[in-house]
């Protein structure tokens, strides 16, 4: 079911939200799962094998969340760097758990080959409330820019700054869900005071390449690996996925840096944003996590093989 902007329960059609509307929206958000139980405990279990790096504290009174990254213990300046990020949109579950699963089961495969930095949950407030935005009704994945208004985005950029020029590959793990159309896009339209135009949710996995620096062979290598785990989203009748032209099987492209997207925070020659579809009747939660892991491994393997 989709919701029009005129019936969204917060705000006045045609008028952007102010502080009162944001406060009303905040009052409706409820904790539905635990960042500590699901993420921090899982990170703690990896401390014997990896360095765990505190890179900030997310403060949304009365709540406070430690921000943690998982780093290769054998980090060497001479090695290329790999950045894996999950949970930039907190509600996208397989991004968080896929990043943790990759660290647990596969990160050791790259010891001595690459420096790994895995950030499993960029947006813990959103993770707990199963929401796309942060507490200020801001989308962290449109906020990766100088003087970012989003604490989550600013903290990640500070973490990456010392090695951003040495990043070879960055994989940013996301999901596209049915709630994108039933809640999040209608909320966005209401927040911005514009009309909501219904879209179409693709059934399957797809990738977002960087339109400014496309790497079609890299994206295809990831698609080929993920296709062994779950199905790839087809183009719609217009030859598009979520309103963007398909540039390769299961691949669209955005101007990552210009849009303030997480995948654009470095100048890595190989970068991609994954999009898993967990609401498909053809996919299980385990498959969604496995698809994220397959994407990360395929991306690293391709980048190391074709390192410049």
PDB file of N, CA and C in Angstrom, residues 69-156:
ATOM      1  N   UNK A  69      34.084   0.731  14.802  1.00  0.00           N
ATOM      2  CA  UNK A  69      34.527   0.149  13.542  1.00  0.00           C
ATOM      3  C   UNK A  69      35.429  -1.037  13.830  1.00  0.00           C
ATOM      4  N   UNK A  70      35.456  -1.987  12.907  1.00  0.00           N
ATOM      5  CA  UNK A  70      36.276  -3.185  13.005  1.00  0.00           C
ATOM      6  C   UNK A  70      37.427  -3.036  12.018  1.00  0.00           C
ATOM      7  N   UNK A  71      38.663  -3.115  12.503  1.00  0.00           N
ATOM      8  CA  UNK A  71      39.825  -2.855  11.659  1.00  0.00           C
ATOM      9  C   UNK A  71      40.781  -4.046  11.665  1.00  0.00           C
ATOM     10  N   UNK A  72      41.408  -4.276  10.527  1.00  0.00           N
ATOM     11  CA  UNK A  72      42.423  -5.331  10.430  1.00  0.00           C
ATOM     12  C   UNK A  72      43.484  -5.142  11.511  1.00  0.00           C
ATOM     13  N   UNK A  73      43.839  -6.225  12.168  1.00  0.00           N
ATOM     14  CA  UNK A  73      44.882  -6.141  13.189  1.00  0.00           C
ATOM     15  C   UNK A  73      46.260  -5.949  12.556  1.00  0.00           C
ATOM     16  N   UNK A  74      46.434  -6.444  11.338  1.00  0.00           N
ATOM     17  CA  UNK A  74      47.733  -6.322  10.656  1.00  0.00           C
ATOM     18  C   UNK A  74      47.732  -5.154   9.672  1.00  0.00           C
ATOM     19  N   UNK A  75      47.126  -4.048  10.068  1.00  0.00           N
ATOM     20  CA  UNK A  75      47.058  -2.854   9.214  1.00  0.00           C
ATOM     21  C   UNK A  75      48.472  -2.388   8.855  1.00  0.00           C
ATOM     22  N   UNK A  76      48.728  -2.225   7.566  1.00  0.00           N
ATOM     23  CA  UNK A  76      50.038  -1.781   7.101  1.00  0.00           C
ATOM     24  C   UNK A  76      49.876  -0.648   6.116  1.00  0.00           C
ATOM     25  N   UNK A  77      50.724   0.347   6.235  1.00  0.00           N
ATOM     26  CA  UNK A  77      50.619   1.534   5.396  1.00  0.00           C
ATOM     27  C   UNK A  77      50.789   1.193   3.917  1.00  0.00           C
ATOM     28  N   UNK A  78      51.530   0.131   3.613  1.00  0.00           N
ATOM     29  CA  UNK A  78      51.807  -0.198   2.214  1.00  0.00           C
ATOM     30  C   UNK A  78      50.641  -0.897   1.513  1.00  0.00           C
ATOM     31  N   UNK A  79      49.666  -1.369   2.267  1.00  0.00           N
ATOM     32  CA  UNK A  79      48.570  -2.140   1.685  1.00  0.00           C
ATOM     33  C   UNK A  79      47.424  -1.236   1.235  1.00  0.00           C
ATOM     34  N   UNK A  80      46.692  -1.666   0.194  1.00  0.00           N
ATOM     35  CA  UNK A  80      45.494  -0.913  -0.188  1.00  0.00           C
ATOM     36  C   UNK A  80      44.431  -1.058   0.900  1.00  0.00           C
ATOM     37  N   UNK A  81      43.533  -0.084   0.958  1.00  0.00           N
ATOM     38  CA  UNK A  81      42.505  -0.077   2.005  1.00  0.00           C
ATOM     39  C   UNK A  81      41.146  -0.431   1.412  1.00  0.00           C
ATOM     40  N   UNK A  82      40.389  -1.178   2.199  1.00  0.00           N
ATOM     41  CA  UNK A  82      39.027  -1.566   1.839  1.00  0.00           C
ATOM     42  C   UNK A  82      38.088  -1.023   2.908  1.00  0.00           C
ATOM     43  N   UNK A  83      37.047  -0.341   2.476  1.00  0.00           N
ATOM     44  CA  UNK A  83      36.048   0.206   3.384  1.00  0.00           C
ATOM     45  C   UNK A  83      34.714  -0.484   3.123  1.00  0.00           C
ATOM     46  N   UNK A  84      34.130  -1.034   4.182  1.00  0.00           N
ATOM     47  CA  UNK A  84      32.799  -1.655   4.112  1.00  0.00           C
ATOM     48  C   UNK A  84      31.917  -0.938   5.123  1.00  0.00           C
ATOM     49  N   UNK A  85      30.795  -0.409   4.656  1.00  0.00           N
ATOM     50  CA  UNK A  85      29.876   0.301   5.545  1.00  0.00           C
ATOM     51  C   UNK A  85      28.495  -0.317   5.475  1.00  0.00           C
ATOM     52  N   UNK A  86      27.840  -0.377   6.620  1.00  0.00           N
ATOM     53  CA  UNK A  86      26.473  -0.884   6.697  1.00  0.00           C
ATOM     54  C   UNK A  86      25.642  -0.019   7.626  1.00  0.00           C
ATOM     55  N   UNK A  87      24.338  -0.119   7.490  1.00  0.00           N
ATOM     56  CA  UNK A  87      23.457   0.577   8.409  1.00  0.00           C
ATOM     57  C   UNK A  87      23.495   2.085   8.306  1.00  0.00           C
ATOM     58  N   UNK A  88      23.900   2.626   7.161  1.00  0.00           N
ATOM     59  CA  UNK A  88      23.790   4.076   6.969  1.00  0.00           C
ATOM     60  C   UNK A  88      22.320   4.473   7.094  1.00  0.00           C
ATOM     61  N   UNK A  89      21.453   3.670   6.508  1.00  0.00           N
ATOM     62  CA  UNK A  89      20.030   3.723   6.813  1.00  0.00           C
ATOM     63  C   UNK A  89      19.774   2.622   7.839  1.00  0.00           C
ATOM     64  N   UNK A  90      19.447   3.023   9.049  1.00  0.00           N
ATOM     65  CA  UNK A  90      19.391   2.058  10.145  1.00  0.00           C
ATOM     66  C   UNK A  90      18.407   0.935   9.960  1.00  0.00           C
ATOM     67  N   UNK A  91      17.335   1.159   9.192  1.00  0.00           N
ATOM     68  CA  UNK A  91      16.318   0.119   9.054  1.00  0.00           C
ATOM     69  C   UNK A  91      16.736  -1.003   8.125  1.00  0.00           C
ATOM     70  N   UNK A  92      17.817  -0.825   7.373  1.00  0.00           N
ATOM     71  CA  UNK A  92      18.199  -1.799   6.359  1.00  0.00           C
ATOM     72  C   UNK A  92      19.036  -2.913   6.992  1.00  0.00           C
ATOM     73  N   UNK A  93      18.336  -3.937   7.466  1.00  0.00           N
ATOM     74  CA  UNK A  93      18.884  -4.923   8.383  1.00  0.00           C
ATOM     75  C   UNK A  93      20.062  -5.698   7.817  1.00  0.00           C
ATOM     76  N   UNK A  94      19.961  -6.177   6.585  1.00  0.00           N
ATOM     77  CA  UNK A  94      21.027  -7.036   6.057  1.00  0.00           C
ATOM     78  C   UNK A  94      22.323  -6.266   5.822  1.00  0.00           C
ATOM     79  N   UNK A  95      22.236  -4.948   5.697  1.00  0.00           N
ATOM     80  CA  UNK A  95      23.468  -4.171   5.592  1.00  0.00           C
ATOM     81  C   UNK A  95      24.292  -4.263   6.858  1.00  0.00           C
ATOM     82  N   UNK A  96      23.612  -4.190   8.000  1.00  0.00           N
ATOM     83  CA  UNK A  96      24.287  -4.298   9.293  1.00  0.00           C
ATOM     84  C   UNK A  96      24.796  -5.711   9.519  1.00  0.00           C
ATOM     85  N   UNK A  97      23.923  -6.678   9.370  1.00  0.00           N
ATOM     86  CA  UNK A  97      24.298  -8.051   9.693  1.00  0.00           C
ATOM     87  C   UNK A  97      25.173  -8.676   8.610  1.00  0.00           C
ATOM     88  N   UNK A  98      25.029  -8.207   7.383  1.00  0.00           N
ATOM     89  CA  UNK A  98      25.943  -8.654   6.335  1.00  0.00           C
ATOM     90  C   UNK A  98      27.358  -8.182   6.593  1.00  0.00           C
ATOM     91  N   UNK A  99      27.510  -6.940   7.059  1.00  0.00           N
ATOM     92  CA  UNK A  99      28.850  -6.424   7.379  1.00  0.00           C
ATOM     93  C   UNK A  99      29.472  -7.214   8.523  1.00  0.00           C
ATOM     94  N   UNK A 100      28.694  -7.496   9.549  1.00  0.00           N
ATOM     95  CA  UNK A 100      29.191  -8.283  10.683  1.00  0.00           C
ATOM     96  C   UNK A 100      29.544  -9.699  10.249  1.00  0.00           C
ATOM     97  N   UNK A 101      28.723 -10.280   9.408  1.00  0.00           N
ATOM     98  CA  UNK A 101      28.980 -11.650   8.940  1.00  0.00           C
ATOM     99  C   UNK A 101      30.234 -11.700   8.077  1.00  0.00           C
ATOM    100  N   UNK A 102      30.425 -10.690   7.239  1.00  0.00           N
ATOM    101  CA  UNK A 102      31.658 -10.638   6.442  1.00  0.00           C
ATOM    102  C   UNK A 102      32.881 -10.573   7.352  1.00  0.00           C
ATOM    103  N   UNK A 103      32.833  -9.700   8.355  1.00  0.00           N
ATOM    104  CA  UNK A 103      33.980  -9.566   9.262  1.00  0.00           C
ATOM    105  C   UNK A 103      34.265 -10.879   9.973  1.00  0.00           C
ATOM    106  N   UNK A 104      33.236 -11.548  10.416  1.00  0.00           N
ATOM    107  CA  UNK A 104      33.399 -12.773  11.189  1.00  0.00           C
ATOM    108  C   UNK A 104      33.924 -13.928  10.335  1.00  0.00           C
ATOM    109  N   UNK A 105      33.388 -14.067   9.125  1.00  0.00           N
ATOM    110  CA  UNK A 105      33.640 -15.275   8.339  1.00  0.00           C
ATOM    111  C   UNK A 105      34.666 -15.114   7.220  1.00  0.00           C
ATOM    112  N   UNK A 106      34.905 -13.901   6.765  1.00  0.00           N
ATOM    113  CA  UNK A 106      35.730 -13.741   5.568  1.00  0.00           C
ATOM    114  C   UNK A 106      36.852 -12.724   5.672  1.00  0.00           C
ATOM    115  N   UNK A 107      36.804 -11.837   6.638  1.00  0.00           N
ATOM    116  CA  UNK A 107      37.823 -10.788   6.699  1.00  0.00           C
ATOM    117  C   UNK A 107      39.229 -11.363   6.808  1.00  0.00           C
ATOM    118  N   UNK A 108      39.369 -12.465   7.522  1.00  0.00           N
ATOM    119  CA  UNK A 108      40.698 -13.062   7.693  1.00  0.00           C
ATOM    120  C   UNK A 108      41.300 -13.524   6.369  1.00  0.00           C
ATOM    121  N   UNK A 109      40.456 -13.769   5.369  1.00  0.00           N
ATOM    122  CA  UNK A 109      40.954 -14.206   4.061  1.00  0.00           C
ATOM    123  C   UNK A 109      41.833 -13.147   3.396  1.00  0.00           C
ATOM    124  N   UNK A 110      41.702 -11.909   3.842  1.00  0.00           N
ATOM    125  CA  UNK A 110      42.423 -10.809   3.196  1.00  0.00           C
ATOM    126  C   UNK A 110      43.592 -10.304   4.025  1.00  0.00           C
ATOM    127  N   UNK A 111      43.927 -11.042   5.077  1.00  0.00           N
ATOM    128  CA  UNK A 111      45.078 -10.653   5.900  1.00  0.00           C
ATOM    129  C   UNK A 111      46.334 -10.623   5.041  1.00  0.00           C
ATOM    130  N   UNK A 112      47.083  -9.539   5.132  1.00  0.00           N
ATOM    131  CA  UNK A 112      48.299  -9.371   4.352  1.00  0.00           C
ATOM    132  C   UNK A 112      48.072  -8.925   2.924  1.00  0.00           C
ATOM    133  N   UNK A 113      46.812  -8.858   2.503  1.00  0.00           N
ATOM    134  CA  UNK A 113      46.481  -8.425   1.144  1.00  0.00           C
ATOM    135  C   UNK A 113      45.878  -7.027   1.110  1.00  0.00           C
ATOM    136  N   UNK A 114      45.134  -6.700   2.160  1.00  0.00           N
ATOM    137  CA  UNK A 114      44.460  -5.401   2.207  1.00  0.00           C
ATOM    138  C   UNK A 114      44.183  -5.020   3.651  1.00  0.00           C
ATOM    139  N   UNK A 115      44.146  -3.728   3.914  1.00  0.00           N
ATOM    140  CA  UNK A 115      43.675  -3.212   5.195  1.00  0.00           C
ATOM    141  C   UNK A 115      42.150  -3.103   5.141  1.00  0.00           C
ATOM    142  N   UNK A 116      41.481  -3.724   6.090  1.00  0.00           N
ATOM    143  CA  UNK A 116      40.017  -3.688   6.109  1.00  0.00           C
ATOM    144  C   UNK A 116      39.523  -2.770   7.212  1.00  0.00           C
ATOM    145  N   UNK A 117      38.554  -1.928   6.891  1.00  0.00           N
ATOM    146  CA  UNK A 117      37.820  -1.143   7.877  1.00  0.00           C
ATOM    147  C   UNK A 117      36.338  -1.423   7.636  1.00  0.00           C
ATOM    148  N   UNK A 118      35.710  -2.068   8.602  1.00  0.00           N
ATOM    149  CA  UNK A 118      34.308  -2.435   8.491  1.00  0.00           C
ATOM    150  C   UNK A 118      33.521  -1.638   9.529  1.00  0.00           C
ATOM    151  N   UNK A 119      32.564  -0.864   9.068  1.00  0.00           N
ATOM    152  CA  UNK A 119      31.707  -0.064   9.954  1.00  0.00           C
ATOM    153  C   UNK A 119      30.295  -0.645   9.829  1.00  0.00           C
ATOM    154  N   UNK A 120      29.895  -1.504  10.762  1.00  0.00           N
ATOM    155  CA  UNK A 120      28.665  -2.271  10.546  1.00  0.00           C
ATOM    156  C   UNK A 120      27.372  -1.491  10.713  1.00  0.00           C
ATOM    157  N   UNK A 121      27.370  -0.447  11.553  1.00  0.00           N
ATOM    158  CA  UNK A 121      26.110   0.253  11.801  1.00  0.00           C
ATOM    159  C   UNK A 121      26.375   1.742  11.979  1.00  0.00           C
ATOM    160  N   UNK A 122      26.284   2.469  10.888  1.00  0.00           N
ATOM    161  CA  UNK A 122      26.562   3.908  10.902  1.00  0.00           C
ATOM    162  C   UNK A 122      25.481   4.668  11.670  1.00  0.00           C
ATOM    163  N   UNK A 123      24.242   4.157  11.650  1.00  0.00           N
ATOM    164  CA  UNK A 123      23.097   4.879  12.225  1.00  0.00           C
ATOM    165  C   UNK A 123      22.372   4.050  13.277  1.00  0.00           C
ATOM    166  N   UNK A 124      22.929   3.958  14.480  1.00  0.00           N
ATOM    167  CA  UNK A 124      22.302   3.115  15.501  1.00  0.00           C
ATOM    168  C   UNK A 124      20.937   3.598  15.976  1.00  0.00           C
ATOM    169  N   UNK A 125      20.711   4.913  16.032  1.00  0.00           N
ATOM    170  CA  UNK A 125      19.375   5.394  16.419  1.00  0.00           C
ATOM    171  C   UNK A 125      18.340   4.883  15.426  1.00  0.00           C
ATOM    172  N   UNK A 126      18.644   4.985  14.148  1.00  0.00           N
ATOM    173  CA  UNK A 126      17.738   4.488  13.128  1.00  0.00           C
ATOM    174  C   UNK A 126      17.619   2.974  13.158  1.00  0.00           C
ATOM    175  N   UNK A 127      18.717   2.287  13.493  1.00  0.00           N
ATOM    176  CA  UNK A 127      18.657   0.826  13.595  1.00  0.00           C
ATOM    177  C   UNK A 127      17.646   0.409  14.646  1.00  0.00           C
ATOM    178  N   UNK A 128      17.702   1.031  15.799  1.00  0.00           N
ATOM    179  CA  UNK A 128      16.800   0.627  16.884  1.00  0.00           C
ATOM    180  C   UNK A 128      15.343   0.915  16.556  1.00  0.00           C
ATOM    181  N   UNK A 129      15.096   1.972  15.817  1.00  0.00           N
ATOM    182  CA  UNK A 129      13.712   2.370  15.523  1.00  0.00           C
ATOM    183  C   UNK A 129      13.260   1.927  14.135  1.00  0.00           C
ATOM    184  N   UNK A 130      14.118   1.188  13.448  1.00  0.00           N
ATOM    185  CA  UNK A 130      13.834   0.675  12.095  1.00  0.00           C
ATOM    186  C   UNK A 130      13.396   1.831  11.210  1.00  0.00           C
ATOM    187  N   UNK A 131      14.261   2.852  11.138  1.00  0.00           N
ATOM    188  CA  UNK A 131      13.943   4.035  10.343  1.00  0.00           C
ATOM    189  C   UNK A 131      15.090   4.431   9.436  1.00  0.00           C
ATOM    190  N   UNK A 132      14.743   5.121   8.395  1.00  0.00           N
ATOM    191  CA  UNK A 132      15.708   5.585   7.395  1.00  0.00           C
ATOM    192  C   UNK A 132      16.449   6.830   7.871  1.00  0.00           C
ATOM    193  N   UNK A 133      15.769   7.667   8.647  1.00  0.00           N
ATOM    194  CA  UNK A 133      16.322   8.944   9.077  1.00  0.00           C
ATOM    195  C   UNK A 133      16.983   8.838  10.436  1.00  0.00           C
ATOM    196  N   UNK A 134      17.676   9.920  10.816  1.00  0.00           N
ATOM    197  CA  UNK A 134      18.160  10.018  12.192  1.00  0.00           C
ATOM    198  C   UNK A 134      17.136  10.761  13.036  1.00  0.00           C
ATOM    199  N   UNK A 135      17.479  11.052  14.279  1.00  0.00           N
ATOM    200  CA  UNK A 135      16.510  11.658  15.194  1.00  0.00           C
ATOM    201  C   UNK A 135      16.052  13.034  14.729  1.00  0.00           C
ATOM    202  N   UNK A 136      16.854  13.709  13.924  1.00  0.00           N
ATOM    203  CA  UNK A 136      16.510  15.057  13.453  1.00  0.00           C
ATOM    204  C   UNK A 136      15.707  15.021  12.151  1.00  0.00           C
ATOM    205  N   UNK A 137      15.238  13.845  11.770  1.00  0.00           N
ATOM    206  CA  UNK A 137      14.502  13.664  10.508  1.00  0.00           C
ATOM    207  C   UNK A 137      15.377  13.998   9.306  1.00  0.00           C
ATOM    208  N   UNK A 138      16.671  13.700   9.431  1.00  0.00           N
ATOM    209  CA  UNK A 138      17.625  13.873   8.338  1.00  0.00           C
ATOM    210  C   UNK A 138      18.057  12.512   7.818  1.00  0.00           C
ATOM    211  N   UNK A 139      18.290  12.432   6.526  1.00  0.00           N
ATOM    212  CA  UNK A 139      18.769  11.206   5.902  1.00  0.00           C
ATOM    213  C   UNK A 139      20.297  11.226   5.907  1.00  0.00           C
ATOM    214  N   UNK A 140      20.940  10.367   6.712  1.00  0.00           N
ATOM    215  CA  UNK A 140      22.407  10.364   6.710  1.00  0.00           C
ATOM    216  C   UNK A 140      22.988  10.124   5.321  1.00  0.00           C
ATOM    217  N   UNK A 141      22.271   9.376   4.484  1.00  0.00           N
ATOM    218  CA  UNK A 141      22.818   9.062   3.165  1.00  0.00           C
ATOM    219  C   UNK A 141      22.551  10.139   2.118  1.00  0.00           C
ATOM    220  N   UNK A 142      22.202  11.316   2.576  1.00  0.00           N
ATOM    221  CA  UNK A 142      22.233  12.506   1.722  1.00  0.00           C
ATOM    222  C   UNK A 142      23.066  13.595   2.406  1.00  0.00           C
ATOM    223  N   UNK A 143      23.841  13.196   3.411  1.00  0.00           N
ATOM    224  CA  UNK A 143      24.495  14.169   4.295  1.00  0.00           C
ATOM    225  C   UNK A 143      26.004  14.009   4.380  1.00  0.00           C
ATOM    226  N   UNK A 144      26.605  13.250   3.462  1.00  0.00           N
ATOM    227  CA  UNK A 144      28.058  13.075   3.474  1.00  0.00           C
ATOM    228  C   UNK A 144      28.696  14.221   2.690  1.00  0.00           C
ATOM    229  N   UNK A 145      28.846  15.336   3.388  1.00  0.00           N
ATOM    230  CA  UNK A 145      29.383  16.556   2.785  1.00  0.00           C
ATOM    231  C   UNK A 145      30.028  17.380   3.884  1.00  0.00           C
ATOM    232  N   UNK A 146      30.819  18.368   3.517  1.00  0.00           N
ATOM    233  CA  UNK A 146      31.452  19.237   4.504  1.00  0.00           C
ATOM    234  C   UNK A 146      30.395  19.872   5.388  1.00  0.00           C
ATOM    235  N   UNK A 147      30.726  20.017   6.678  1.00  0.00           N
ATOM    236  CA  UNK A 147      29.805  20.607   7.650  1.00  0.00           C
ATOM    237  C   UNK A 147      28.468  19.876   7.659  1.00  0.00           C
ATOM    238  N   UNK A 148      28.551  18.563   7.644  1.00  0.00           N
ATOM    239  CA  UNK A 148      27.340  17.744   7.590  1.00  0.00           C
ATOM    240  C   UNK A 148      26.420  18.036   8.773  1.00  0.00           C
ATOM    241  N   UNK A 149      25.118  18.140   8.527  1.00  0.00           N
ATOM    242  CA  UNK A 149      24.173  18.318   9.622  1.00  0.00           C
ATOM    243  C   UNK A 149      23.874  17.026  10.373  1.00  0.00           C
ATOM    244  N   UNK A 150      24.327  15.895   9.841  1.00  0.00           N
ATOM    245  CA  UNK A 150      24.046  14.587  10.441  1.00  0.00           C
ATOM    246  C   UNK A 150      25.260  14.097  11.223  1.00  0.00           C
ATOM    247  N   UNK A 151      25.093  13.855  12.516  1.00  0.00           N
ATOM    248  CA  UNK A 151      26.197  13.368  13.350  1.00  0.00           C
ATOM    249  C   UNK A 151      26.786  12.077  12.783  1.00  0.00           C
ATOM    250  N   UNK A 152      25.923  11.202  12.302  1.00  0.00           N
ATOM    251  CA  UNK A 152      26.365   9.908  11.805  1.00  0.00           C
ATOM    252  C   UNK A 152      27.332  10.068  10.635  1.00  0.00           C
ATOM    253  N   UNK A 153      26.956  10.937   9.697  1.00  0.00           N
ATOM    254  CA  UNK A 153      27.768  11.141   8.503  1.00  0.00           C
ATOM    255  C   UNK A 153      29.086  11.821   8.847  1.00  0.00           C
ATOM    256  N   UNK A 154      29.020  12.843   9.699  1.00  0.00           N
ATOM    257  CA  UNK A 154      30.231  13.571  10.082  1.00  0.00           C
ATOM    258  C   UNK A 154      31.226  12.653  10.785  1.00  0.00           C
ATOM    259  N   UNK A 155      30.734  11.780  11.670  1.00  0.00           N
ATOM    260  CA  UNK A 155      31.622  10.876  12.408  1.00  0.00           C
ATOM    261  C   UNK A 155      32.318   9.907  11.464  1.00  0.00           C
ATOM    262  N   UNK A 156      31.570   9.356  10.494  1.00  0.00           N
ATOM    263  CA  UNK A 156      32.189   8.414   9.560  1.00  0.00           C
ATOM    264  C   UNK A 156      33.236   9.110   8.698  1.00  0.00           C
TER     265      UNK A 156
END
